[in-house]
Amino acid sequence: MTSSPSRSTSRVAALLGLALLASGFAAVTPARADNPIVQHVYTADPAPLVHNGRVYLYTGHDEDGSTYFTMKDWRVWSSADMVNWTDHGSPMSVGTFSWASKDAWAGQAVERNGRFYWYVPVVNRATGRMAIGVGVADSPTGPFRDAIGRPLVENGEIDPTVMIDDDGQAYLYWGNPNLWYVKLNSDMVSYSGSATKIPLTTAGFGTRTGDPNRPTLYEEGPWVYRRNGVYYNVFAARCCSEFIAYSTAPSPTGPWTYRGTVMPTQGSSFTNHAGIVDYKGSSYFFYHNGALPGGGGYTRSVAVERFTYGADGSIPTMSMTTAGPPPADTLDPYARQEAETMAWGSGIETEVSSEGGMNVGYVDNGDHLKVRNVAFGAGAASFSARVSSTVSGAAVEVRTDGPNGTVVGRCTVPNTGGWQAWTTVSCPVSGLSGTRDLYLRFSGGSGYLLNVNWWQFTRTT
């Protein structure tokens, strides 16, 4: 928490002490439900990118209480294990583009020659139409700046996706109701030729009935990539409610052949949006739903599933789950870990920290964090946390077996004199060995208790 005592007008995570109830989802215990992967803000339109051993996830951000696609900025998250996700905040917004007026909708980021290019649709103030802008950064987490100071391409359509082929040629695809592409130049911020419309045939994109203006299933949200010499286009199909379907082609420009359903219509969001990557030997399918409390078609949340391609390269049909994928790796508690790295957060929020990055804040009594698959090895001796507070009597409780499980350590947090006045507290722990889930539960009186920037354990000697 910053020096201001106010918090956002509504909190997604504050409701997560209740059972998670949503259309298409069974009631679950929040501490054991790791989909959606972010719980303290609404997220949408996932676009994963693998870079230097981590998955970076670029998402939209639905505003609390939205009754339309009210989106003002984009968010970035990352993970090394597919279950614990680090909140990197918002490195790009509509305001990044001086020529844009609103609508931070679905985009995708790619890396080339050490720079990161984020292609996004926003409304061009001058024309009132949707246009594709390009943000550029020297880091996958930004900050991003406007790469060219104007739209890269504009025809009123949305949802850009970018694929860099094995020969180095990059392609930008986008469109609703049509499907377009251009060949990007090597600078990634200009293109050769003109925009080309991909023929939307029923052989290529399936048959839609009941709408003579749209004879195929293609709706929006293309995600194009190459695997084993085959080009995949995974897209949102047949609004509304949408499902996820896919087509394949022998070249990046077609001809496309419809292959079937990836994820049927499910959940309480009438849209869906796909992203697929391979990471640490497995394949992952990202999507969004409305599964958080208060969630729906305009307050969505990103989730992920692990899957295996068929021997023929086919993508299996998947369903939304609350469990999510198994861990792809362990987390090292003896290295400093950011507090905003978690599998599940109940009641918390994040904010920009004066010490860099983000911190966890707006913490009340009983709020907690869950960190999955923590490799304690032979055992931990002590726990340290970087904290701040303006009250006395707060504490960080280290627990196992759930947020109300056994207390194995308790660090008292003093009044540090300010919400960004940081100090490090330490306390002994016992009974932490092997690989297990970790719970940090916050306790104290009423009102906001503390902020946490990072934590770290020491080994038993």
Coordinates of C-alpha atoms in Angstrom, one line a residue:
M1 CA 0.0 0.0 0.0
T2 CA 1.2 3.5 -0.8
S3 CA 0.9 6.4 1.6
S4 CA -2.8 6.8 0.5
P5 CA -5.2 4.9 2.8
S6 CA -7.7 4.3 0.0
R7 CA -7.9 1.1 -2.1
S8 CA -9.7 0.4 -5.4
T9 CA -13.4 0.6 -5.3
S10 CA -13.9 -3.1 -5.6
R11 CA -11.5 -6.0 -5.0
V12 CA -11.7 -9.2 -6.9
A13 CA -9.5 -11.1 -4.4
A14 CA -11.5 -10.0 -1.4
L15 CA -14.2 -12.4 -2.4
L16 CA -12.0 -15.4 -2.7
G17 CA -12.5 -16.5 0.9
L18 CA -15.7 -17.8 -0.5
A19 CA -16.1 -20.9 -2.6
L20 CA -15.4 -20.1 -6.3
L21 CA -18.7 -20.4 -8.1
A22 CA -19.2 -19.7 -11.7
S23 CA -21.1 -21.2 -14.6
G24 CA -19.4 -24.4 -15.8
F25 CA -17.3 -24.6 -12.6
A26 CA -17.9 -26.7 -9.5
A27 CA -17.5 -25.2 -6.0
V28 CA -13.8 -25.6 -5.0
T29 CA -11.6 -24.6 -2.1
P30 CA -9.8 -21.5 -3.2
A31 CA -6.5 -22.5 -1.8
R32 CA -6.4 -25.6 -4.1
A33 CA -7.8 -24.0 -7.2
D34 CA -5.0 -22.5 -9.3
N35 CA -7.1 -21.6 -12.3
P36 CA -7.6 -18.7 -13.1
I37 CA -3.9 -18.0 -12.7
V38 CA -4.4 -14.4 -11.5
Q39 CA -7.0 -13.6 -8.8
H40 CA -6.5 -10.0 -7.7
V41 CA -7.4 -8.3 -11.0
Y42 CA -9.5 -9.4 -14.0
T43 CA -7.4 -10.4 -17.0
A44 CA -8.3 -11.3 -20.6
D45 CA -6.8 -12.2 -24.0
P46 CA -3.7 -14.1 -23.0
A47 CA -0.6 -13.9 -25.2
P48 CA 2.3 -16.1 -23.9
L49 CA 5.9 -15.7 -24.9
V50 CA 8.8 -18.0 -24.0
H51 CA 12.1 -16.0 -23.4
N52 CA 15.3 -17.0 -21.5
G53 CA 13.7 -19.8 -19.6
R54 CA 10.5 -18.1 -18.5
V55 CA 7.0 -17.8 -19.8
Y56 CA 6.0 -14.1 -20.1
L57 CA 2.2 -13.6 -20.3
Y58 CA 0.8 -10.5 -21.9
T59 CA -2.9 -9.8 -21.0
G60 CA -5.6 -7.3 -21.2
H61 CA -7.1 -5.9 -18.0
D62 CA -10.9 -5.7 -17.5
E63 CA -11.8 -3.0 -15.1
D64 CA -13.7 -4.0 -12.0
G65 CA -17.5 -3.8 -12.5
S66 CA -17.3 -3.4 -16.3
T67 CA -20.5 -3.7 -18.3
Y68 CA -18.6 -3.4 -21.6
F69 CA -15.0 -4.1 -22.7
T70 CA -13.7 -1.3 -20.6
M71 CA -9.9 -1.7 -20.8
K72 CA -7.4 1.0 -20.2
D73 CA -4.1 -0.8 -19.9
W74 CA -2.3 -4.1 -20.4
R75 CA -0.5 -6.3 -17.8
V76 CA 2.5 -8.6 -17.8
W77 CA 3.1 -11.7 -15.8
S78 CA 5.8 -14.4 -15.8
S79 CA 6.5 -17.9 -14.5
A80 CA 9.3 -20.4 -14.4
D81 CA 7.1 -23.3 -13.4
M82 CA 3.6 -22.6 -14.9
V83 CA 1.9 -22.5 -11.4
N84 CA 3.5 -19.5 -9.6
W85 CA 3.1 -16.3 -11.6
T86 CA 4.9 -13.0 -10.9
D87 CA 3.0 -9.8 -11.3
H88 CA 5.0 -7.2 -13.3
G89 CA 2.3 -4.6 -13.3
S90 CA 1.2 -2.5 -16.3
P91 CA 4.1 -1.4 -18.6
M92 CA 1.8 -0.1 -21.4
S93 CA -1.6 1.6 -21.6
V94 CA -3.8 3.5 -24.0
G95 CA -1.8 6.6 -22.9
T96 CA 1.4 5.1 -24.4
F97 CA -0.1 5.9 -27.8
S98 CA -0.7 9.7 -28.0
W99 CA -2.9 9.2 -31.1
A100 CA -5.2 6.6 -29.3
S101 CA -8.3 7.4 -27.4
K102 CA -9.5 4.2 -25.8
D103 CA -9.8 0.4 -25.8
A104 CA -6.7 -1.5 -24.8
W105 CA -7.9 -4.7 -26.4
A106 CA -6.2 -8.0 -27.3
G107 CA -2.6 -8.0 -28.6
Q108 CA 0.5 -10.1 -28.7
A109 CA 4.2 -9.5 -28.0
V110 CA 7.2 -11.0 -29.7
E111 CA 10.9 -10.7 -29.4
R112 CA 13.4 -10.0 -32.2
N113 CA 17.0 -9.0 -32.0
G114 CA 16.8 -8.3 -28.3
R115 CA 13.8 -6.0 -28.5
F116 CA 10.2 -6.8 -27.6
Y117 CA 7.4 -5.6 -29.9
W118 CA 3.8 -5.6 -28.6
Y119 CA 1.1 -5.3 -31.2
V120 CA -2.2 -4.0 -29.9
P121 CA -5.6 -2.6 -31.2
V122 CA -6.7 0.8 -30.0
V123 CA -9.1 3.4 -31.2
N124 CA -7.4 6.0 -33.4
R125 CA -8.6 9.4 -32.1
A126 CA -8.4 11.0 -35.5
T127 CA -10.6 8.4 -37.3
G128 CA -12.6 6.8 -34.5
R129 CA -11.7 3.4 -35.9
M130 CA -9.7 0.5 -34.5
A131 CA -6.0 0.6 -35.5
I132 CA -3.0 -1.6 -34.7
G133 CA -0.3 0.2 -32.7
V134 CA 3.2 -1.2 -31.8
G135 CA 4.8 -0.8 -28.4
V136 CA 8.6 -1.5 -28.1
A137 CA 10.8 -2.3 -25.1
D138 CA 14.2 -3.5 -24.3
S139 CA 12.9 -5.9 -21.6
P140 CA 10.0 -8.4 -21.8
T141 CA 8.4 -6.5 -18.8
G142 CA 8.8 -3.1 -20.3
P143 CA 8.3 -0.2 -20.0
F144 CA 7.0 -0.1 -23.5
R145 CA 6.9 3.1 -25.7
D146 CA 5.2 3.9 -28.9
A147 CA 7.5 2.5 -31.6
I148 CA 6.4 4.7 -34.5
G149 CA 4.1 7.4 -33.2
R150 CA 1.2 6.4 -35.4
P151 CA -0.8 3.2 -36.4
L152 CA 1.1 0.5 -38.1
V153 CA -2.0 -0.5 -40.0
E154 CA -5.6 0.5 -39.8
N155 CA -8.8 -0.9 -41.3
G156 CA -11.1 -0.9 -38.3
E157 CA -10.4 -4.5 -37.4
I158 CA -8.8 -6.0 -34.2
D159 CA -6.9 -8.8 -32.6
P160 CA -3.3 -8.8 -34.0
T161 CA -1.1 -11.9 -33.8
V162 CA 2.5 -12.2 -35.0
M163 CA 4.4 -15.2 -36.3
I164 CA 8.1 -15.1 -37.2
D165 CA 8.7 -17.9 -39.6
D166 CA 11.8 -20.1 -39.6
D167 CA 13.2 -18.1 -42.6
G168 CA 13.0 -14.9 -40.6
Q169 CA 10.0 -13.5 -42.3
A170 CA 7.5 -12.1 -39.9
Y171 CA 3.7 -12.0 -40.5
L172 CA 1.1 -9.9 -38.8
Y173 CA -2.4 -11.3 -38.9
W174 CA -5.6 -9.7 -37.5
G175 CA -9.3 -9.3 -38.1
N176 CA -12.9 -9.4 -37.2
P177 CA -15.1 -9.9 -39.2
N178 CA -12.4 -10.6 -41.8
L179 CA -8.9 -12.2 -41.6
W180 CA -5.9 -10.2 -42.9
Y181 CA -2.2 -10.4 -43.0
V182 CA 0.8 -8.3 -43.9
K183 CA 4.5 -9.3 -44.3
L184 CA 6.4 -7.3 -41.7
N185 CA 9.9 -6.0 -42.5
S186 CA 12.8 -7.0 -40.4
D187 CA 12.5 -3.8 -38.3
M188 CA 9.1 -5.2 -37.1
V189 CA 7.5 -1.7 -37.4
S190 CA 6.8 -1.5 -41.1
Y191 CA 5.6 -3.9 -43.8
S192 CA 6.0 -4.7 -47.4
G193 CA 3.1 -4.6 -49.9
S194 CA -0.4 -4.1 -48.8
A195 CA -2.8 -5.9 -46.5
T196 CA -4.1 -9.1 -47.9
K197 CA -7.4 -10.6 -47.1
I198 CA -7.3 -14.4 -46.4
P199 CA -10.2 -16.2 -48.1
L200 CA -12.6 -17.3 -45.4
T201 CA -13.9 -20.6 -46.9
T202 CA -15.9 -23.3 -45.2
A203 CA -13.2 -25.8 -46.1
G204 CA -10.6 -23.5 -44.4
F205 CA -12.5 -22.3 -41.3
G206 CA -15.6 -24.5 -40.9
T207 CA -19.3 -23.9 -41.6
R208 CA -21.4 -21.5 -39.6
T209 CA -25.2 -21.8 -39.9
G210 CA -27.8 -19.1 -39.3
D211 CA -25.8 -16.1 -40.4
P212 CA -25.6 -15.6 -44.2
N213 CA -23.1 -12.7 -43.7
R214 CA -20.6 -15.0 -42.0
P215 CA -20.6 -18.4 -43.6
T216 CA -17.6 -19.7 -41.7
L217 CA -16.8 -20.3 -38.0
Y218 CA -14.0 -17.7 -37.9
E219 CA -14.9 -14.9 -35.6
E220 CA -11.8 -13.2 -34.2
G221 CA -8.7 -13.6 -32.0
P222 CA -6.3 -15.5 -34.4
W223 CA -3.2 -17.1 -32.9
V224 CA -0.8 -18.2 -35.6
Y225 CA 2.3 -20.3 -35.1
R226 CA 4.4 -23.0 -36.8
R227 CA 5.1 -26.5 -35.5
N228 CA 6.9 -29.3 -37.3
G229 CA 6.5 -27.6 -40.6
V230 CA 2.7 -27.1 -40.2
Y231 CA 1.1 -23.7 -39.7
Y232 CA -1.6 -23.4 -37.1
N233 CA -4.3 -20.8 -36.7
V234 CA -6.2 -21.1 -33.4
F235 CA -9.1 -18.7 -33.3
A236 CA -12.3 -17.7 -31.5
A237 CA -15.2 -19.2 -33.4
R238 CA -18.9 -18.4 -33.9
C239 CA -20.0 -15.7 -31.5
C240 CA -21.8 -15.8 -29.2
S241 CA -20.9 -17.6 -27.0
E242 CA -17.6 -18.3 -28.6
F243 CA -15.6 -21.6 -28.7
I244 CA -12.0 -22.1 -29.7
A245 CA -11.3 -23.9 -33.0
Y246 CA -8.3 -24.3 -35.3
S247 CA -7.2 -24.7 -38.9
T248 CA -3.8 -25.7 -40.4
A249 CA -1.9 -24.9 -43.6
P250 CA 1.3 -25.9 -45.4
S251 CA 2.4 -22.2 -45.6
P252 CA 1.9 -19.1 -43.5
T253 CA -0.6 -17.7 -46.1
G254 CA -2.6 -20.9 -46.6
P255 CA -4.5 -22.7 -48.0
W256 CA -6.1 -23.3 -44.6
T257 CA -8.0 -26.5 -43.7
Y258 CA -10.4 -26.5 -40.8
R259 CA -9.4 -29.1 -38.1
G260 CA -12.0 -28.8 -35.4
T261 CA -12.7 -27.7 -31.8
V262 CA -10.0 -27.0 -29.2
M263 CA -12.2 -25.8 -26.4
P264 CA -16.0 -25.9 -26.6
T265 CA -18.2 -23.1 -25.3
Q266 CA -17.9 -23.2 -21.5
G267 CA -18.0 -20.9 -18.5
S268 CA -19.6 -17.5 -18.0
S269 CA -17.7 -15.4 -20.5
F270 CA -19.3 -15.2 -24.0
T271 CA -15.8 -14.6 -25.5
N272 CA -12.7 -16.6 -25.4
H273 CA -9.2 -16.0 -26.7
A274 CA -6.3 -18.5 -27.2
G275 CA -2.6 -18.6 -26.9
I276 CA -0.3 -21.6 -27.2
V277 CA 3.4 -22.2 -26.4
D278 CA 5.7 -25.1 -25.7
Y279 CA 7.7 -24.8 -22.5
K280 CA 10.0 -27.2 -20.6
G281 CA 9.0 -30.2 -22.7
S282 CA 5.2 -29.6 -22.5
S283 CA 2.6 -27.7 -24.5
Y284 CA 0.2 -25.2 -22.9
F285 CA -3.1 -23.7 -24.0
F286 CA -4.0 -20.3 -22.5
Y287 CA -7.6 -19.0 -22.6
H288 CA -9.9 -16.8 -20.6
N289 CA -13.2 -17.3 -18.7
G290 CA -15.4 -15.5 -16.2
A291 CA -14.6 -17.8 -13.3
L292 CA -13.7 -15.4 -10.5
P293 CA -16.3 -13.9 -8.2
G294 CA -18.0 -11.0 -10.1
G295 CA -16.7 -12.5 -13.3
G296 CA -18.5 -12.7 -16.7
G297 CA -18.2 -11.6 -20.3
Y298 CA -16.7 -8.2 -19.4
T299 CA -14.8 -9.2 -16.2
R300 CA -12.7 -12.1 -17.5
S301 CA -9.8 -14.2 -16.1
V302 CA -6.9 -16.0 -17.8
A303 CA -6.4 -19.7 -17.2
V304 CA -4.1 -22.4 -18.7
E305 CA -4.1 -26.1 -19.4
R306 CA -1.3 -28.5 -20.3
F307 CA -1.9 -30.7 -23.4
T308 CA -0.3 -33.2 -25.7
Y309 CA -0.5 -33.0 -29.5
G310 CA -1.7 -36.1 -31.3
A311 CA 0.8 -38.1 -33.3
D312 CA -0.6 -36.5 -36.4
G313 CA -0.1 -33.0 -34.9
S314 CA -3.7 -32.5 -34.0
I315 CA -4.7 -30.4 -31.0
P316 CA -7.0 -32.3 -28.6
T317 CA -10.3 -30.9 -27.4
M318 CA -9.9 -29.5 -23.9
S319 CA -12.2 -28.4 -21.1
M320 CA -11.8 -25.5 -18.6
T321 CA -10.6 -26.7 -15.2
T322 CA -10.0 -25.1 -11.8
A323 CA -6.9 -27.2 -11.2
G324 CA -4.8 -26.0 -14.1
P325 CA -1.5 -27.7 -15.1
P326 CA 0.9 -29.6 -12.8
P327 CA 4.1 -27.7 -11.9
A328 CA 6.7 -27.7 -14.6
D329 CA 9.5 -27.1 -12.1
T330 CA 10.1 -26.4 -8.4
L331 CA 10.5 -23.0 -6.7
D332 CA 13.7 -22.3 -4.7
P333 CA 12.8 -20.8 -1.3
Y334 CA 16.5 -20.1 -0.6
A335 CA 16.7 -17.5 -3.4
R336 CA 14.9 -14.2 -2.8
Q337 CA 11.4 -14.5 -4.1
E338 CA 9.1 -11.6 -4.9
A339 CA 6.0 -11.6 -2.8
E340 CA 3.9 -10.9 -5.9
T341 CA 5.0 -14.4 -7.2
M342 CA 2.1 -16.7 -6.2
A343 CA -0.2 -19.5 -7.3
W344 CA -3.1 -18.1 -5.5
G345 CA -3.8 -14.9 -3.6
S346 CA -6.8 -14.3 -1.3
G347 CA -7.7 -10.8 -0.3
I348 CA -4.5 -9.2 -1.5
E349 CA -3.6 -6.6 -4.2
T350 CA -0.4 -5.5 -5.8
E351 CA 1.1 -2.1 -6.4
V352 CA 4.3 -0.5 -7.6
S353 CA 7.0 -0.7 -4.9
S354 CA 9.4 2.2 -4.0
E355 CA 12.2 -0.5 -4.1
G356 CA 11.4 -1.5 -7.6
G357 CA 9.0 -4.0 -9.1
M358 CA 5.7 -4.6 -7.3
N359 CA 4.8 -5.4 -3.8
V360 CA 1.8 -7.1 -2.1
G361 CA -0.4 -4.7 -0.2
Y362 CA -3.9 -3.9 1.0
V363 CA -3.7 -6.8 3.4
D364 CA -6.3 -7.6 6.0
N365 CA -6.4 -10.1 8.8
G366 CA -6.7 -13.6 7.3
D367 CA -5.6 -12.8 3.8
H368 CA -3.0 -15.2 2.4
L369 CA -0.8 -16.2 -0.5
K370 CA -0.2 -19.7 -1.8
V371 CA 3.1 -20.7 -3.4
R372 CA 3.2 -24.1 -5.0
N373 CA 5.9 -26.8 -5.3
V374 CA 8.5 -25.2 -3.0
A375 CA 11.7 -27.3 -2.8
F376 CA 12.8 -27.0 0.9
G377 CA 15.1 -30.0 0.6
A378 CA 16.6 -31.1 3.9
G379 CA 14.9 -28.3 5.8
A380 CA 14.6 -24.6 6.4
A381 CA 15.8 -22.9 9.5
S382 CA 14.5 -19.3 9.2
F383 CA 12.3 -17.1 7.2
S384 CA 12.8 -13.4 6.3
A385 CA 10.5 -10.9 4.6
R386 CA 10.8 -7.4 3.4
V387 CA 7.8 -5.6 5.0
S388 CA 6.3 -2.2 5.8
S389 CA 3.4 -1.1 8.0
T390 CA 1.9 1.8 9.8
V391 CA 0.4 -0.3 12.5
S392 CA 1.7 -2.5 15.3
G393 CA 0.8 -6.1 16.0
A394 CA 0.7 -7.5 12.5
A395 CA 2.5 -10.7 11.5
V396 CA 3.4 -12.9 8.6
E397 CA 2.5 -16.5 9.5
V398 CA 4.3 -19.3 7.6
R399 CA 1.9 -22.3 7.3
T400 CA 1.7 -25.7 5.6
D401 CA -1.2 -27.8 4.4
G402 CA -3.5 -24.8 3.7
P403 CA -4.0 -21.2 4.8
N404 CA -5.4 -22.4 8.1
G405 CA -2.8 -25.2 8.4
T406 CA 0.0 -25.7 10.8
V407 CA 1.9 -22.6 11.8
V408 CA 5.6 -23.4 11.3
G409 CA 6.9 -19.8 11.8
R410 CA 5.6 -16.4 12.7
C411 CA 7.4 -13.1 12.0
T412 CA 6.1 -10.0 13.8
V413 CA 5.9 -6.9 11.6
P414 CA 6.6 -3.5 13.4
N415 CA 5.2 -0.1 12.5
T416 CA 7.9 1.0 10.0
G417 CA 6.4 4.5 9.8
G418 CA 5.1 4.3 6.2
W419 CA 3.6 2.0 3.7
Q420 CA 6.8 2.3 1.6
A421 CA 9.2 2.5 4.5
W422 CA 10.7 -1.0 4.3
T423 CA 12.5 -3.2 6.8
T424 CA 13.4 -6.9 6.9
V425 CA 12.0 -9.1 9.6
S426 CA 13.2 -12.7 10.4
C427 CA 11.9 -15.6 12.5
P428 CA 12.8 -19.3 13.0
V429 CA 10.8 -22.0 11.2
S430 CA 10.5 -25.7 11.8
G431 CA 9.1 -28.7 10.0
L432 CA 9.7 -27.4 6.5
S433 CA 11.4 -30.0 4.4
G434 CA 10.9 -31.8 1.1
T435 CA 8.8 -30.2 -1.7
R436 CA 5.5 -28.8 -0.7
D437 CA 3.1 -25.9 -1.0
L438 CA 3.8 -22.8 1.1
Y439 CA 1.2 -20.5 2.6
L440 CA 1.9 -17.0 3.9
R441 CA -1.1 -15.9 6.0
F442 CA -1.3 -12.4 7.4
S443 CA -2.7 -11.7 10.9
G444 CA -3.3 -8.7 13.2
G445 CA -6.1 -6.3 14.0
S446 CA -8.6 -4.6 11.8
G447 CA -7.8 -2.5 8.8
Y448 CA -4.8 -2.7 6.5
L449 CA -1.9 -4.5 8.2
L450 CA 1.2 -4.6 6.1
N451 CA 2.9 -4.7 2.7
V452 CA 5.4 -7.4 1.6
N453 CA 8.0 -6.9 -1.1
W454 CA 9.9 -10.2 -1.0
W455 CA 10.7 -13.2 1.2
Q456 CA 13.5 -15.8 1.6
F457 CA 14.3 -18.8 3.7
T458 CA 17.7 -20.0 5.1
R459 CA 18.7 -23.6 5.1
T460 CA 19.1 -25.9 8.1
T461 CA 22.8 -26.4 8.9

